[in-house]
Amino acid sequence: MKQTEFLKTVMPFKDKVFRLAKRLLVSTEEAEDATQELFFKLWKNKGKLSNYKSVEAFAMTMTKNYCFDRLKSKQASNLSLVHSNYQEKGTSLDRRVELNDSVSKVHELIENLPEQQKLIIQLRDVEQYEFDEIAKMLNIKPTAVRVTLSRARKTIKEQLLKQHNYGVS
């Protein structure tokens, strides 16, 4: 596989790999490192990529595994918690602060979900993968993906409602 063919194969899902790494590792710098490491590994094994039915699914699985390994390593204690701020033009300062608080709260709630739920909500709601694709990536049944996603969404919704209705964090 030549460089141009490799780039044509892997570049379409580069942003998805980064977003998944960022969701799992939180830090932008760590996510960039994870993305770079993944593409280096794919390049080293470029001859074997044709053996995979979906190179994208394979890359997402590799990203997930790499991120989990990073989080388990000793260096994980050095990972910093950084959230990007949501900004909308033309809104008042009060409204922007309120929106930022809501987005931050949702990010916080997602971060507090169990790993499986966090991963599935990222793959489905952010990356827009189909249930069957997620099931293959995580080696579980599509029904389990649906149930896990439903539970994750329900947990987030309940926590948000509790916060908004009662001011409880």
Coordinates of C-alpha atoms in Angstrom, one line a residue:
M1 CA 0.0 0.0 0.0
K2 CA 1.4 3.3 -1.1
Q3 CA 1.2 6.5 1.0
T4 CA -1.5 8.1 -1.2
E5 CA -3.7 5.0 -0.9
F6 CA -3.1 4.8 2.8
L7 CA -4.1 8.4 3.3
K8 CA -7.2 7.9 1.2
T9 CA -8.2 5.0 3.5
V10 CA -7.5 6.5 6.9
M11 CA -8.0 10.3 6.6
P12 CA -11.8 10.2 6.3
F13 CA -12.1 9.0 9.9
K14 CA -9.2 11.0 11.5
D15 CA -11.5 13.4 13.2
K16 CA -13.7 10.6 14.6
V17 CA -10.5 9.0 16.1
F18 CA -9.5 12.3 17.7
R19 CA -13.0 12.9 19.2
L20 CA -13.1 9.4 20.7
A21 CA -9.7 9.8 22.1
K22 CA -10.6 13.2 23.5
R23 CA -13.8 11.8 25.1
L24 CA -11.9 9.1 26.8
L25 CA -8.7 11.0 27.7
V26 CA -10.3 14.5 28.1
S27 CA -7.0 16.3 27.4
T28 CA -6.7 17.7 23.9
E29 CA -2.9 17.1 24.0
E30 CA -3.4 13.5 25.0
A31 CA -6.0 13.0 22.3
E32 CA -3.7 14.4 19.7
D33 CA -0.9 12.0 20.9
A34 CA -3.3 9.1 20.8
T35 CA -4.4 10.0 17.3
Q36 CA -0.8 10.3 16.1
E37 CA 0.1 7.0 17.8
L38 CA -2.8 5.2 16.1
F39 CA -1.9 6.5 12.7
F40 CA 1.7 5.5 13.2
K41 CA 0.6 2.0 14.1
L42 CA -1.7 1.8 11.1
W43 CA 1.1 3.0 8.8
K44 CA 3.5 0.3 10.3
N45 CA 0.8 -2.4 9.5
K46 CA -0.4 -0.9 6.3
G47 CA 0.1 -4.2 4.4
K48 CA -2.4 -5.9 6.7
L49 CA -5.2 -3.3 6.5
S50 CA -6.7 -4.9 3.4
N51 CA -7.5 -7.9 5.6
Y52 CA -10.0 -5.9 7.6
K53 CA -13.6 -5.5 6.5
S54 CA -13.8 -2.0 8.0
V55 CA -10.5 -0.2 8.6
E56 CA -12.5 2.5 10.4
A57 CA -14.0 0.1 12.9
F58 CA -10.6 -1.4 13.4
A59 CA -9.1 2.0 14.0
M60 CA -11.8 3.0 16.5
T61 CA -11.3 -0.2 18.4
M62 CA -7.5 0.4 18.4
T63 CA -8.1 3.9 19.7
K64 CA -10.4 2.7 22.5
N65 CA -7.8 0.1 23.6
Y66 CA -5.0 2.6 23.4
C67 CA -6.9 5.2 25.5
F68 CA -7.8 2.6 28.1
D69 CA -4.2 1.5 28.3
R70 CA -3.1 5.2 28.8
L71 CA -5.7 5.7 31.5
K72 CA -4.4 2.6 33.3
S73 CA -0.8 3.6 33.0
K74 CA 1.1 5.5 35.6
Q75 CA 1.1 8.5 33.4
A76 CA -2.7 8.7 33.7
S77 CA -2.4 10.6 36.9
N78 CA -0.8 13.4 34.9
L79 CA -3.7 13.8 32.5
S80 CA -5.4 17.2 32.9
L81 CA -9.1 17.8 32.8
V82 CA -9.8 20.4 30.1
H83 CA -13.2 21.1 28.6
S84 CA -13.7 23.1 25.4
N85 CA -16.2 25.9 25.8
Y86 CA -19.3 26.1 23.7
Q87 CA -19.8 29.5 22.2
E88 CA -22.7 30.9 20.2
K89 CA -22.5 34.3 18.6
G90 CA -25.1 36.9 19.2
T91 CA -26.3 35.8 22.6
S92 CA -26.1 37.7 25.8
L93 CA -23.4 37.1 28.3
D94 CA -25.9 35.7 30.8
R95 CA -27.2 33.2 28.2
R96 CA -23.7 32.2 27.1
V97 CA -22.8 31.5 30.8
E98 CA -25.9 29.5 31.2
L99 CA -25.2 27.5 28.0
N100 CA -21.6 26.9 29.0
D101 CA -22.8 25.7 32.4
S102 CA -25.3 23.3 30.8
V103 CA -22.7 21.9 28.3
S104 CA -20.1 21.6 31.1
K105 CA -22.7 19.8 33.2
V106 CA -23.5 17.3 30.4
H107 CA -19.8 16.7 29.9
E108 CA -19.4 16.1 33.6
L109 CA -22.3 13.7 33.7
I110 CA -20.9 11.8 30.7
E111 CA -17.5 11.6 32.4
N112 CA -19.2 10.1 35.5
L113 CA -20.9 7.3 33.6
P114 CA -19.5 3.8 33.7
E115 CA -16.8 3.3 31.0
Q116 CA -19.1 1.2 28.7
Q117 CA -21.9 3.8 28.8
K118 CA -19.4 6.6 28.2
L119 CA -17.9 4.9 25.2
I120 CA -21.2 4.0 23.7
I121 CA -22.7 7.4 24.1
Q122 CA -19.6 8.9 22.4
L123 CA -19.7 6.4 19.5
R124 CA -23.5 6.7 18.9
D125 CA -24.4 10.3 19.8
V126 CA -21.2 12.1 18.9
E127 CA -19.6 10.0 16.2
Q128 CA -23.0 8.8 14.7
Y129 CA -22.0 5.2 14.3
E130 CA -24.8 2.7 13.7
F131 CA -25.7 0.2 16.5
D132 CA -24.3 -2.8 14.5
E133 CA -21.0 -1.0 14.0
I134 CA -20.7 -0.2 17.7
A135 CA -21.5 -3.8 18.5
K136 CA -18.7 -5.0 16.3
M137 CA -16.2 -2.5 17.7
L138 CA -17.0 -3.4 21.3
N139 CA -17.7 -7.1 20.7
I140 CA -21.2 -7.1 22.1
K141 CA -24.7 -7.6 20.7
P142 CA -26.5 -4.7 19.1
T143 CA -29.3 -5.1 21.7
A144 CA -26.7 -4.6 24.5
V145 CA -25.6 -1.4 22.7
R146 CA -29.2 -0.1 22.6
V147 CA -29.9 -1.0 26.3
T148 CA -26.6 0.6 27.5
L149 CA -27.2 3.8 25.4
S150 CA -30.7 4.0 26.8
R151 CA -29.5 3.7 30.4
A152 CA -26.7 6.3 29.8
R153 CA -29.2 8.8 28.3
K154 CA -31.7 8.1 31.1
T155 CA -29.0 8.7 33.8
I156 CA -27.9 12.0 32.2
K157 CA -31.5 13.1 31.8
E158 CA -32.4 12.3 35.4
Q159 CA -29.3 14.1 36.7
L160 CA -30.0 17.2 34.6
L161 CA -33.7 17.3 35.7
K162 CA -32.6 16.9 39.3
Q163 CA -30.2 19.8 38.9
H164 CA -32.6 22.1 37.1
N165 CA -35.6 21.3 39.4
Y166 CA -33.9 21.2 42.7
G167 CA -30.5 22.8 42.2
V168 CA -28.8 19.6 43.4
S169 CA -25.4 18.8 41.8

